[in-house]
Coordinates of C-alpha atoms in Angstrom, one line a residue:
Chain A
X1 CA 8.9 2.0 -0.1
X2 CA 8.0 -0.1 3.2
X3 CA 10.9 0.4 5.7
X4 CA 10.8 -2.0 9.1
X5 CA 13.6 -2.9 11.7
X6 CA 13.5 -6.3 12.6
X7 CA 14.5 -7.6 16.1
X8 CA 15.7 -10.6 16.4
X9 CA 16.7 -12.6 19.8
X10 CA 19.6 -14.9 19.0
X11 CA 23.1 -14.3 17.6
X12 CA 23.2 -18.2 16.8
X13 CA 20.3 -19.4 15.4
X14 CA 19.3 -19.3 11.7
X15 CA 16.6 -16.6 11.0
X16 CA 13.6 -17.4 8.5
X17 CA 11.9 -15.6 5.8
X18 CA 7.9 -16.5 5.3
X19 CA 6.2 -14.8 2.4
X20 CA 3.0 -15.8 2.5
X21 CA 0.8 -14.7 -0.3
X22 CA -2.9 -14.6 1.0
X23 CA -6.1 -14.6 -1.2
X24 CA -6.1 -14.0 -3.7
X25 CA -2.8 -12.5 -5.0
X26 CA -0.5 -13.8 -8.4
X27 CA 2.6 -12.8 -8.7
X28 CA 6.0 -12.5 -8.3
X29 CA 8.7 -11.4 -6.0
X30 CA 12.7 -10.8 -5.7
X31 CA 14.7 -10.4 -2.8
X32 CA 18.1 -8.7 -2.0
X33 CA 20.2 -8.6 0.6
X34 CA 22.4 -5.2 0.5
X35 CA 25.4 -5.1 3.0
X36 CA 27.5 -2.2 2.6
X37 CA 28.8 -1.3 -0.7
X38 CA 27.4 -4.4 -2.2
X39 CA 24.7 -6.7 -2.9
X40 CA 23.6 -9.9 -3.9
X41 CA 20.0 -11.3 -5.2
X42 CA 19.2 -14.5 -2.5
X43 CA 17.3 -17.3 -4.0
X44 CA 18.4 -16.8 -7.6
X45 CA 17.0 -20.4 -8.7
X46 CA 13.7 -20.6 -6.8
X47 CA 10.4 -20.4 -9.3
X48 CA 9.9 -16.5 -8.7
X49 CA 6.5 -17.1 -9.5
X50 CA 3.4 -17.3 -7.6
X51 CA 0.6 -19.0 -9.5
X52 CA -1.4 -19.9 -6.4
X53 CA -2.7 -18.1 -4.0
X54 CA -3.3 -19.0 -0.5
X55 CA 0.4 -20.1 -0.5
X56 CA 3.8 -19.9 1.8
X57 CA 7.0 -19.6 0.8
X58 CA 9.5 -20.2 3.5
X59 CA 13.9 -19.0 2.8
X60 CA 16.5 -19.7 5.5
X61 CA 18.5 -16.6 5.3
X62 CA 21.7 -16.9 4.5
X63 CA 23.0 -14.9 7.1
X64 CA 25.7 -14.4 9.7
X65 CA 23.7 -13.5 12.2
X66 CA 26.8 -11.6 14.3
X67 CA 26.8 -9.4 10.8
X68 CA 22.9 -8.8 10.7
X69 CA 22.7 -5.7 12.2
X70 CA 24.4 -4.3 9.3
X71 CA 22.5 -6.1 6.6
X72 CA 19.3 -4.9 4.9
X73 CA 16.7 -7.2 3.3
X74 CA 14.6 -5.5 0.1
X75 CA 12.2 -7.3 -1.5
X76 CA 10.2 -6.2 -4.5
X77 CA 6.8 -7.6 -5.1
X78 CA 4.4 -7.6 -8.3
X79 CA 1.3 -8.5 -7.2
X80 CA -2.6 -8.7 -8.5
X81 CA -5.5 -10.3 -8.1
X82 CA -6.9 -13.6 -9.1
X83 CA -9.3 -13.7 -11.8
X84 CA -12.7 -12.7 -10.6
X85 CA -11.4 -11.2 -7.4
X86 CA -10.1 -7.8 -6.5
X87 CA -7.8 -8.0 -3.6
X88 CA -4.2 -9.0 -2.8
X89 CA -2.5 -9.6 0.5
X90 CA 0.8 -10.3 1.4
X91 CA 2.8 -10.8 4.4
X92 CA 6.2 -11.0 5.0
X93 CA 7.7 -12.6 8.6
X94 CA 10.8 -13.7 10.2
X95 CA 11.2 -16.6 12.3
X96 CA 13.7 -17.5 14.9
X97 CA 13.7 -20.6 17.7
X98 CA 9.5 -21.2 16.0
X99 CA 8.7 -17.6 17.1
X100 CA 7.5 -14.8 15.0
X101 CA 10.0 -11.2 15.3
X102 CA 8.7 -8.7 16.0
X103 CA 8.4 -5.4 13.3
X104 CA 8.4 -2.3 14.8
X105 CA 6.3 -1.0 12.6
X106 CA 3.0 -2.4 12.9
X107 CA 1.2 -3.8 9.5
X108 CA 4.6 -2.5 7.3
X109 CA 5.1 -6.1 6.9
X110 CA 2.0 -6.4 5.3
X111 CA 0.4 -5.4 1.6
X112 CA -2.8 -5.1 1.4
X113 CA -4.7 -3.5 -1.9
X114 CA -7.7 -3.5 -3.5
X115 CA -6.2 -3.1 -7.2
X116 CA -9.4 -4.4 -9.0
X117 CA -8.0 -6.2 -12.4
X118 CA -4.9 -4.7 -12.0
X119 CA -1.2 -5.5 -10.8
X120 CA 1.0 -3.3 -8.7
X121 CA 4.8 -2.9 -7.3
X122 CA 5.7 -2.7 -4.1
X123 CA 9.2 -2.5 -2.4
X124 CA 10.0 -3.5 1.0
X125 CA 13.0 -3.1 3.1
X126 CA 13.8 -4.9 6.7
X127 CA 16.3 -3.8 8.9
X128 CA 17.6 -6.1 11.8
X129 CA 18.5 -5.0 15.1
X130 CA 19.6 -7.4 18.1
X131 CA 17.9 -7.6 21.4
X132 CA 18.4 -9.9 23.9
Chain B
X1 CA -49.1 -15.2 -4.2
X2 CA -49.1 -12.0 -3.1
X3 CA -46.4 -13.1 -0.6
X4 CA -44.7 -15.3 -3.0
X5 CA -45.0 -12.1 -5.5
X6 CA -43.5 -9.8 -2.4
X7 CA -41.0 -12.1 -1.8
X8 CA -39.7 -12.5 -5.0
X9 CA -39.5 -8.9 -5.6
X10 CA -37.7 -8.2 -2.4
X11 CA -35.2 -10.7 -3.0
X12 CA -34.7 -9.6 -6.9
X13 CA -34.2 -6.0 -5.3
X14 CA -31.7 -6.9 -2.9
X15 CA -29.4 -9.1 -5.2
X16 CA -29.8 -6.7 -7.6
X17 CA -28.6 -3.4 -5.7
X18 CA -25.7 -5.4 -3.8
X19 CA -24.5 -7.2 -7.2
X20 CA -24.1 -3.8 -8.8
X21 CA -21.8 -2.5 -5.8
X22 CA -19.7 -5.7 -5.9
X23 CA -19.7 -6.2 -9.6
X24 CA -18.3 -2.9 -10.5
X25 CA -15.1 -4.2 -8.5
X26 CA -15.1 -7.7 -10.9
X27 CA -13.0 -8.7 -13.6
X28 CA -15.4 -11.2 -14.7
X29 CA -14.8 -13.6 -18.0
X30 CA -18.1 -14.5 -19.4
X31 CA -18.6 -15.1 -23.2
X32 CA -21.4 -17.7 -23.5
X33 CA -24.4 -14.9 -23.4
X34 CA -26.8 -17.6 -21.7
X35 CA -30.3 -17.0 -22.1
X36 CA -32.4 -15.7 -19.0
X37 CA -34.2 -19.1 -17.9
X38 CA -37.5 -16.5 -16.5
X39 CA -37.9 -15.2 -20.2
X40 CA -37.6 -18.9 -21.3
X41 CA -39.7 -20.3 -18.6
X42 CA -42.4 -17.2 -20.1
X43 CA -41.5 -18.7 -23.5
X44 CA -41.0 -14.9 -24.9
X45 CA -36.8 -15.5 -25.7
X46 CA -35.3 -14.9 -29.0
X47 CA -34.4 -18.7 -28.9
X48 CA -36.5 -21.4 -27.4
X49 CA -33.9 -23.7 -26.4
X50 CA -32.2 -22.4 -23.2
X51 CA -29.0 -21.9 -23.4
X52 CA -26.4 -22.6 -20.7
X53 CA -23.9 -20.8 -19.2
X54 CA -21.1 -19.4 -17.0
X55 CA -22.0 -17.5 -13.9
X56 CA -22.1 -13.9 -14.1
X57 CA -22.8 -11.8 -11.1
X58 CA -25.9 -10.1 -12.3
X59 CA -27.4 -9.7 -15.5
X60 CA -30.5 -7.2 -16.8
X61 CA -32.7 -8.1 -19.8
X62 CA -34.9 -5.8 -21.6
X63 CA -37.2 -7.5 -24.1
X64 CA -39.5 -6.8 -27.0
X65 CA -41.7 -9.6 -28.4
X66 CA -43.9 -9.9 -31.0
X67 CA -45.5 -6.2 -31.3
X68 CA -45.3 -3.0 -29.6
X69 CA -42.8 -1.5 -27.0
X70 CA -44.1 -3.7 -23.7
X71 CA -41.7 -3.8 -20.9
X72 CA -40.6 -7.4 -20.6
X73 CA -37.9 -7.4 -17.7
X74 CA -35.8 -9.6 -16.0
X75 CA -33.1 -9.4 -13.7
X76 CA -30.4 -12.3 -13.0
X77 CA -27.7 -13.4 -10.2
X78 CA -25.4 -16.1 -8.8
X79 CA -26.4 -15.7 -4.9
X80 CA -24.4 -17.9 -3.9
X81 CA -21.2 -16.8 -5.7
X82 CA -21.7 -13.4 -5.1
X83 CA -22.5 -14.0 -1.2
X84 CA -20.3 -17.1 0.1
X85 CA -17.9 -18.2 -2.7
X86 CA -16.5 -14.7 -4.0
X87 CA -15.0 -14.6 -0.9
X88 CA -12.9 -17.8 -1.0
X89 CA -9.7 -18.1 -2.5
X90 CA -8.6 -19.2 -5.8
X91 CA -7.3 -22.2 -4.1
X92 CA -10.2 -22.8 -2.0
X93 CA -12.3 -23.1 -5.4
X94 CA -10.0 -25.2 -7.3
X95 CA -9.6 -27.5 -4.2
X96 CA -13.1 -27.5 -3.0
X97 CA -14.5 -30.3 -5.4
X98 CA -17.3 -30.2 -7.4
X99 CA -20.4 -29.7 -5.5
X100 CA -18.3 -26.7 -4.2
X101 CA -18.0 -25.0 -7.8
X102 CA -21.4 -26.2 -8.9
X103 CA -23.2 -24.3 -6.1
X104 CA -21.2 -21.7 -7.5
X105 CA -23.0 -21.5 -10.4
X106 CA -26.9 -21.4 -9.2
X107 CA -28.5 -18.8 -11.3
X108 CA -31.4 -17.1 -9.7
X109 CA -33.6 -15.2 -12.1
X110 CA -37.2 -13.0 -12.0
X111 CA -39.2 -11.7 -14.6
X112 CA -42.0 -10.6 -16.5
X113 CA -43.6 -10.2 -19.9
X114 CA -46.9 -9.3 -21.4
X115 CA -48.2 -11.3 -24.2
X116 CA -51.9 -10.4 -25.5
X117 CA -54.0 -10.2 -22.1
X118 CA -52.0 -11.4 -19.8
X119 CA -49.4 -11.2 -17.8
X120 CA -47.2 -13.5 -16.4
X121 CA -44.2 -13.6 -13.8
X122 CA -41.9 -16.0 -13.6
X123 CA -39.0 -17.3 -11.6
X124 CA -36.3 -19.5 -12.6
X125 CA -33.1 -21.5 -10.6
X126 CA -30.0 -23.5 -12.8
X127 CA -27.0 -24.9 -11.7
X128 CA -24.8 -25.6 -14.0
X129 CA -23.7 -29.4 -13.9
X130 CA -20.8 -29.7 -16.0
X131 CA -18.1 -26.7 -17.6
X132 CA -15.7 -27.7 -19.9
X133 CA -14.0 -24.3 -19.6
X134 CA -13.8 -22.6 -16.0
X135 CA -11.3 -19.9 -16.1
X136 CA -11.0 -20.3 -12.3
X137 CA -9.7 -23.6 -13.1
X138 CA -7.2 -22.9 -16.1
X139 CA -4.0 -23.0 -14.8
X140 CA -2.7 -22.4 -17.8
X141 CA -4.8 -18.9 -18.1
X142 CA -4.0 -18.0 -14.7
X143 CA -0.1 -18.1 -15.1
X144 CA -0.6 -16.4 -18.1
X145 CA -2.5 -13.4 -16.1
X146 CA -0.4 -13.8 -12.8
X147 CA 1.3 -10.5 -13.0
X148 CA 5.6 -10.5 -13.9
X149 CA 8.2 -8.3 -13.7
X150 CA 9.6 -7.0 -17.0
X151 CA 13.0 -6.8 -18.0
X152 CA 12.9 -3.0 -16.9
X153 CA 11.5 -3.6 -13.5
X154 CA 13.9 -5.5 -12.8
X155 CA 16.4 -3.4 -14.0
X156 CA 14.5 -0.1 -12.2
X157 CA 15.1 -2.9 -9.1
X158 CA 18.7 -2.8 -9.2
X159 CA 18.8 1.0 -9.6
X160 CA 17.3 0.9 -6.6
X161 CA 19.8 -1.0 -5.4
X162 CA 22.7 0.4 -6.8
X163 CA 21.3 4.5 -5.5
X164 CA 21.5 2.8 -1.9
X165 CA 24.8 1.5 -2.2
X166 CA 26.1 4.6 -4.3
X167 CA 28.0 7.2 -1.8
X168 CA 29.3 9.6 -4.8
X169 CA 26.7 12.5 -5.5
X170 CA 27.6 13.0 -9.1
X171 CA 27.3 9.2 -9.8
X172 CA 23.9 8.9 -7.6
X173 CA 22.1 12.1 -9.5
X174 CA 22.8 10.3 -12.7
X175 CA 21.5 7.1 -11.8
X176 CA 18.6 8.7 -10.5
X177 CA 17.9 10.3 -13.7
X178 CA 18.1 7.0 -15.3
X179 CA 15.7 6.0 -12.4
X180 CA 13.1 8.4 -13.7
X181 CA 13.7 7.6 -17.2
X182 CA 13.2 3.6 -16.5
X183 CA 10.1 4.8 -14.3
X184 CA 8.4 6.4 -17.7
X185 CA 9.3 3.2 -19.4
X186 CA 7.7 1.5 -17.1
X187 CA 4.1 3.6 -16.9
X188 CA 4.2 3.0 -20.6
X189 CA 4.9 -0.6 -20.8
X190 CA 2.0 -1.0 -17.8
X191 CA -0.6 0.3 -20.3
X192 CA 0.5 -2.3 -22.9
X193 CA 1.1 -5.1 -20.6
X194 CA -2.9 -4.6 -19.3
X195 CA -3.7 -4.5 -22.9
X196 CA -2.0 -7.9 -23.1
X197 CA -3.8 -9.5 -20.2
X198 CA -7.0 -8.6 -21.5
X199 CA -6.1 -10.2 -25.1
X200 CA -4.9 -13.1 -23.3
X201 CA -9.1 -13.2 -21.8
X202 CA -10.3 -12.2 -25.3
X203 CA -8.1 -15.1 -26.7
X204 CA -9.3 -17.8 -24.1
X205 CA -13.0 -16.4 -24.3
X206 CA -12.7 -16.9 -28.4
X207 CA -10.7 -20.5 -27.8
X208 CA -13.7 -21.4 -25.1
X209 CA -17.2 -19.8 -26.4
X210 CA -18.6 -22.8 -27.1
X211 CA -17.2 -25.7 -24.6
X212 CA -19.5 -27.8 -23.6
X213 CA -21.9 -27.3 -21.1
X214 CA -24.8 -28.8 -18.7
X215 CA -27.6 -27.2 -17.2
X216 CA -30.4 -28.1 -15.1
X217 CA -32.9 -26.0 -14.1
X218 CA -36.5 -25.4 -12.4
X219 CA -39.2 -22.8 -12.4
X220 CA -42.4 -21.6 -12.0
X221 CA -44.9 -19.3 -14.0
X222 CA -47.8 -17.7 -12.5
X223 CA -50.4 -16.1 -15.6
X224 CA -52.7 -13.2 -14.9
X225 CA -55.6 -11.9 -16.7
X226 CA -55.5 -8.2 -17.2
X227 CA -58.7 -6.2 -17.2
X228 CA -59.3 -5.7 -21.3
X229 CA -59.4 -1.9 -22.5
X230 CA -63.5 -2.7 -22.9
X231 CA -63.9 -3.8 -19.7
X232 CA -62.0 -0.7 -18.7
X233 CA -64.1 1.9 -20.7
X234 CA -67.3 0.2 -20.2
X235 CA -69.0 1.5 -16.9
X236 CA -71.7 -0.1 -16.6
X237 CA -69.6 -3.5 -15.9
X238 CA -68.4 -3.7 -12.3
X239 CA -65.0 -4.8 -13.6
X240 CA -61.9 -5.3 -10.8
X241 CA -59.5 -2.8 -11.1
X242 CA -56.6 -5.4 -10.4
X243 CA -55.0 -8.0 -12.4
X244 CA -56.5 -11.6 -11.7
X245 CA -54.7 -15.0 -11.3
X246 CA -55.6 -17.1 -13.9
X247 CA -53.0 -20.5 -13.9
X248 CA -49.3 -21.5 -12.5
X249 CA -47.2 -23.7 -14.3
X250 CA -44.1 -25.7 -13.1
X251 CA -41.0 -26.6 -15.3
X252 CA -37.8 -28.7 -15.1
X253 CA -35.6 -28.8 -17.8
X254 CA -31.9 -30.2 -19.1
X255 CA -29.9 -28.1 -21.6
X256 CA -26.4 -28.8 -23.1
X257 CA -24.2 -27.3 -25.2
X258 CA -21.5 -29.4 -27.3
X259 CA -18.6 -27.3 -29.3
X260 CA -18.0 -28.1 -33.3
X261 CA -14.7 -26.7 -34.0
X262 CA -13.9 -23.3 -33.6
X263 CA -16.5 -22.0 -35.1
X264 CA -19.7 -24.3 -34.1
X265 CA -21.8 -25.2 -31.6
X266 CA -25.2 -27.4 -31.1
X267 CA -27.4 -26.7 -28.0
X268 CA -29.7 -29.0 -26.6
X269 CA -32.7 -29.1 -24.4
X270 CA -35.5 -31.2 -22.9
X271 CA -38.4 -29.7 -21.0
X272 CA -41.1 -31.0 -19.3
X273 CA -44.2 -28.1 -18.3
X274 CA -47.2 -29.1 -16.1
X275 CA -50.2 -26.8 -15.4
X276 CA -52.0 -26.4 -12.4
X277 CA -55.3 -28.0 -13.5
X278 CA -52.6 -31.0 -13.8
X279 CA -52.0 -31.0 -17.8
X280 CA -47.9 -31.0 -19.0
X281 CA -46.0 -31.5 -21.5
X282 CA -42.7 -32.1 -23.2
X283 CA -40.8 -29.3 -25.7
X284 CA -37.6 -30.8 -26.8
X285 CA -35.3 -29.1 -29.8
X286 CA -31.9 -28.4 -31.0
X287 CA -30.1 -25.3 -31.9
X288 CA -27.3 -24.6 -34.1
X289 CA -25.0 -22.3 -34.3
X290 CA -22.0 -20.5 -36.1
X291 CA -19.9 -17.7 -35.3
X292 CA -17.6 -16.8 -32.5
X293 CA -18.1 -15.3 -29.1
X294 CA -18.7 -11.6 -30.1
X295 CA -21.5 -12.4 -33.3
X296 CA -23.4 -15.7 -33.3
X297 CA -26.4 -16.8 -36.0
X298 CA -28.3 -20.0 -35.1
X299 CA -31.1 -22.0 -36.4
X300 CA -33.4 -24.2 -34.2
X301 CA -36.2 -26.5 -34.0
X302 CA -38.5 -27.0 -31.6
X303 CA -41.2 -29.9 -30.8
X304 CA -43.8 -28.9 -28.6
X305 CA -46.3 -30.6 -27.1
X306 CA -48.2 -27.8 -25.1
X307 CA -48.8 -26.0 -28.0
X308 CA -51.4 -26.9 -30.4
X309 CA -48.6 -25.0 -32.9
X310 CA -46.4 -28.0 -32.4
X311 CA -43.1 -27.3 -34.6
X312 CA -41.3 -24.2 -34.1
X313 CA -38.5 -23.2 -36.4
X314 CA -36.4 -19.9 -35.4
X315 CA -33.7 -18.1 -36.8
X316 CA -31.7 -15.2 -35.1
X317 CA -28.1 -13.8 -34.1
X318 CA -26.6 -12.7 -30.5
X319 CA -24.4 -9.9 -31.1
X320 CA -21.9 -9.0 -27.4
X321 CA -20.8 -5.2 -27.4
X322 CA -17.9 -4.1 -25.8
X323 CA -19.5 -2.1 -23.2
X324 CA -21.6 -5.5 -21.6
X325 CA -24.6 -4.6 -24.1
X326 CA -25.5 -8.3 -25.4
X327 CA -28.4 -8.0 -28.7
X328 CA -30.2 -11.1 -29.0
X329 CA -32.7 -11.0 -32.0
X330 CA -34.9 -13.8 -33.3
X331 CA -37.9 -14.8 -36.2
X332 CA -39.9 -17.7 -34.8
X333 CA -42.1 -19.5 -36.8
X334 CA -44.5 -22.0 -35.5
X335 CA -46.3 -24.4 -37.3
X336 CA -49.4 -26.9 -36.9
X337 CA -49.0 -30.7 -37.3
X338 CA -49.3 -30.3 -40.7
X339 CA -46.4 -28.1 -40.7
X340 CA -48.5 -24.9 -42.0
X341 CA -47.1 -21.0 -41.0
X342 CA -49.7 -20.5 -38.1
X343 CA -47.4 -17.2 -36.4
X344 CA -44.3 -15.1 -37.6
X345 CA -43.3 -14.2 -34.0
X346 CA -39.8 -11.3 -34.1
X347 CA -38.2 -10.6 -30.5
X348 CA -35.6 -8.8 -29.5
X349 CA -33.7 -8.8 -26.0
X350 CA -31.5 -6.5 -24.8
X351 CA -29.3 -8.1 -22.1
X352 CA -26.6 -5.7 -20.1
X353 CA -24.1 -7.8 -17.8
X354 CA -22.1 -4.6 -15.8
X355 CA -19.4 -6.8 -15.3
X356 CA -18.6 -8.7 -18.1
X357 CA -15.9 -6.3 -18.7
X358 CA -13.7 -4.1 -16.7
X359 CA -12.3 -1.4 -18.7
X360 CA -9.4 -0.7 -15.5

């Protein structure tokens, strides 16, 4: 497990999600948003599928922004490499007002593997915290 | 020559020692076992009619022809796959077009062979023009391979979950007993689900072995004398202790390969030779076979208008391993104009391509 705290700038405007699998990762991912006791899968209908790779994927987070601070994001990834090649990469930013936020921890919002011809899991989890 | 010769060697050397470092780390698909155009262009392979075929990142022949034990080598590579286009994405090579994917495919290949008193060293460069079957460019294959979660991943996923949001001990040691349980599950199911990926390949390389195919390629030979063991013994001859250049030979050729079925396939070729004292030729034939991609037998004929044994007729079988270890054994006859047996001519090669398949 991945853990990273988020900052994010504005209480009012809409945060997004980039996942943008690099070459030359297939897969699939899920994410969750846990806020106390409960949670919820986001993006339930989306094709959880990535059959390309080189390819962004971009969620407006349902959130309430005034409530972030108390919600955590977990995303679980299955990822391998494209015939013939090795590698995967993947990177998962936020976005608010066109600007990248910042992760405190630097690269833990980033897989990168050599896995050869096989697939792997990984599990991320993203904490927000407000800054002004 | 002796540059050229240099040269050559150097370059064999250097694709050969970095294709084995990279190769080890390929899941490579290649079930056509395409014959090495410098053992054709030497005219010592099992089957005269060159067959095409996908890129693999390197390949090693070993061959024995006609008699004795001599050491025929030679030693294959896609440069330009294994130097610029590996490192492009999938995308990249489905978008980039077809010049793109056929520069891809340029085979470079060196080697040598031994027949009577001479020896000869060849080098050979294909593309290959058209591919029916490109696993980079099956979609279909490539969703089939993209890796999915199961239904217990998903499930272990929601453990997860449900362990974070759980604030009662009792109920948070059991789930993460069932955690551990689900996690066993899931090492097990990993093994079989890799053992389904890799029958998905097997199934594609069975549907695909003989898709239709174009190759061009070009090459040259360069024939040496070799001292003869009288010359050798004999001292009062003054005879040079080195091997002496005796002709070169330039060839371009066209082969094809169309599919019959599942089970059948006819390969096609057109060559034209020209010596350095300005004589060429034409040898034109057609091969078919039957069989599938592990175990092949073909028959072929041959016209040849180099030789003065101008109809060759061979028969012979390409058996694939699992280990990479591809047997190619042949009988060649050739015949005059009259069509009488002039030469019984057996050969078998041993190719080994280390990444054909990745046991991880």
């Amino acid at each position: 497990m991945n853990k990273s705290t988020v900052t994010f700038r504005y209480k009012t405007k809409p945060i997004l999600l980039e996942v943008e699998s690099g070459y030359s990762t297939l897969g699939s991912f899920f994410i969750y948003a846990l806020h106390g006791s409960s949670y919820i899968e986001l993006f339930m209908e989306r094709n959880k599928n990535i059959h390309q790779d080189d390819f962004v994927h971009i969620f407006l987070l349902p959130f309430d922004t005034e409530k972030l601070s108390k919600t955590k994001l977990y995303i679980f990834g299955k990822y391998g490499p494209a015939p013939r090649h090795n590698q995967v990469f993947v990177e998962y930013n936020f976005l608010q007002d066109d600007k990248e936020l910042e992760v405190d921890k630097k690269k833990s919002n980033l897989i990168e593997a050599t896995l050869g011809a096989s697939s792997q899991r990984f599990f991320n989890v993203f904490e927000f915290e407000f800054k002004k | 020559m002796r540059f050229t010769f240099l040269v050559l060697l150097f370059c064999s050397c250097i694709v050969s020692i970095t294709a084995q470092v990279i190769s080890s780390e390929l899941e490579d698909i290649n079930f056509t076992m395409p014959s090495s155009p410098a053992f054709d262009l030497l005219g010592v392979s099992p089957s005269n009619i060159h067959k095409p075929g996908l890129p693999r990142d390197i390949q090693v022949n070993w061959l024995i022809h006609g008699g004795g034990l001599a050491p025929n080598l030679a030693i294959e590579a896609e440069p330009i796959w294994l130097f610029f286009n590996r490192n492009k994405s999938l995308t990249e090579y489905q978008n980039a077009g077809w010049w793109f994917q056929t520069a891809s495919s340029l085979n470079f290949s060196v080697g040598t062979a031994k027949v009577d008193n001479q020896q000869s060293l060849a080098y050979g460069l294909k593309l290959n023009l058209f591919n029916a079957a490109d696993p980079l460019l099956d979609k279909d294959l490539i969703e089939q391979l993209a890796p999915k979660f199961s239904a217990e991943e998903t499930a272990c996923n929601q453990l997860i979950l449900d362990i974070q949001i759980t604030t009662d001990e009792v109920v948070k040691d059991s789930l993460n007993n069932v955690l551990a349980t689900l996690k066993t599950i899931i090492a097990t199911d990993s093994v079989r689900n890799m053992k389904m990926a890799k029958d998905a390949l097997s199934n594609w390389e069975g549907e695909n072995w003989n898709a239709t195919m174009l190759d061009i390629g070009f090459g040259q030979v360069f024939n040496y004398n070799l001292p003869t063991v009288f010359e050798l013994t004999d001292t009062t001859i003054n005879v040079v202790d080195s091997i002496e250049f005796s002709s070169r030979t330039y060839a371009i050729w066209l082969s094809g390969i169309i599919g019959l079925g599942n089970n059948g396939m006819v390969n096609g070729m057109v060559k034209y030779t020209r010596d350095n004292d300005g004589t060429g030729g034409l040898k034109a034939g057609l091969n078919a076979r039957y069989g599938n991609q592990k175990v092949n037998i073909y028959a072929e004929y041959v016209y040849n208008t180099i030789s003065k044994l101008r109809n060759n007729i061979a028969y012979g079988v390409d058996y694939r391993l699992e280990n990479g270890l591809v047997i190619q054994a042949s009988l060649n006859t050739m015949f005059n104009n009259e069509f009488e047996l002039k030469q019984l001519v057996p050969t078998v090669n041993f190719a080994y391509q280390p990444n054909m398949k990745k046991s991880n």
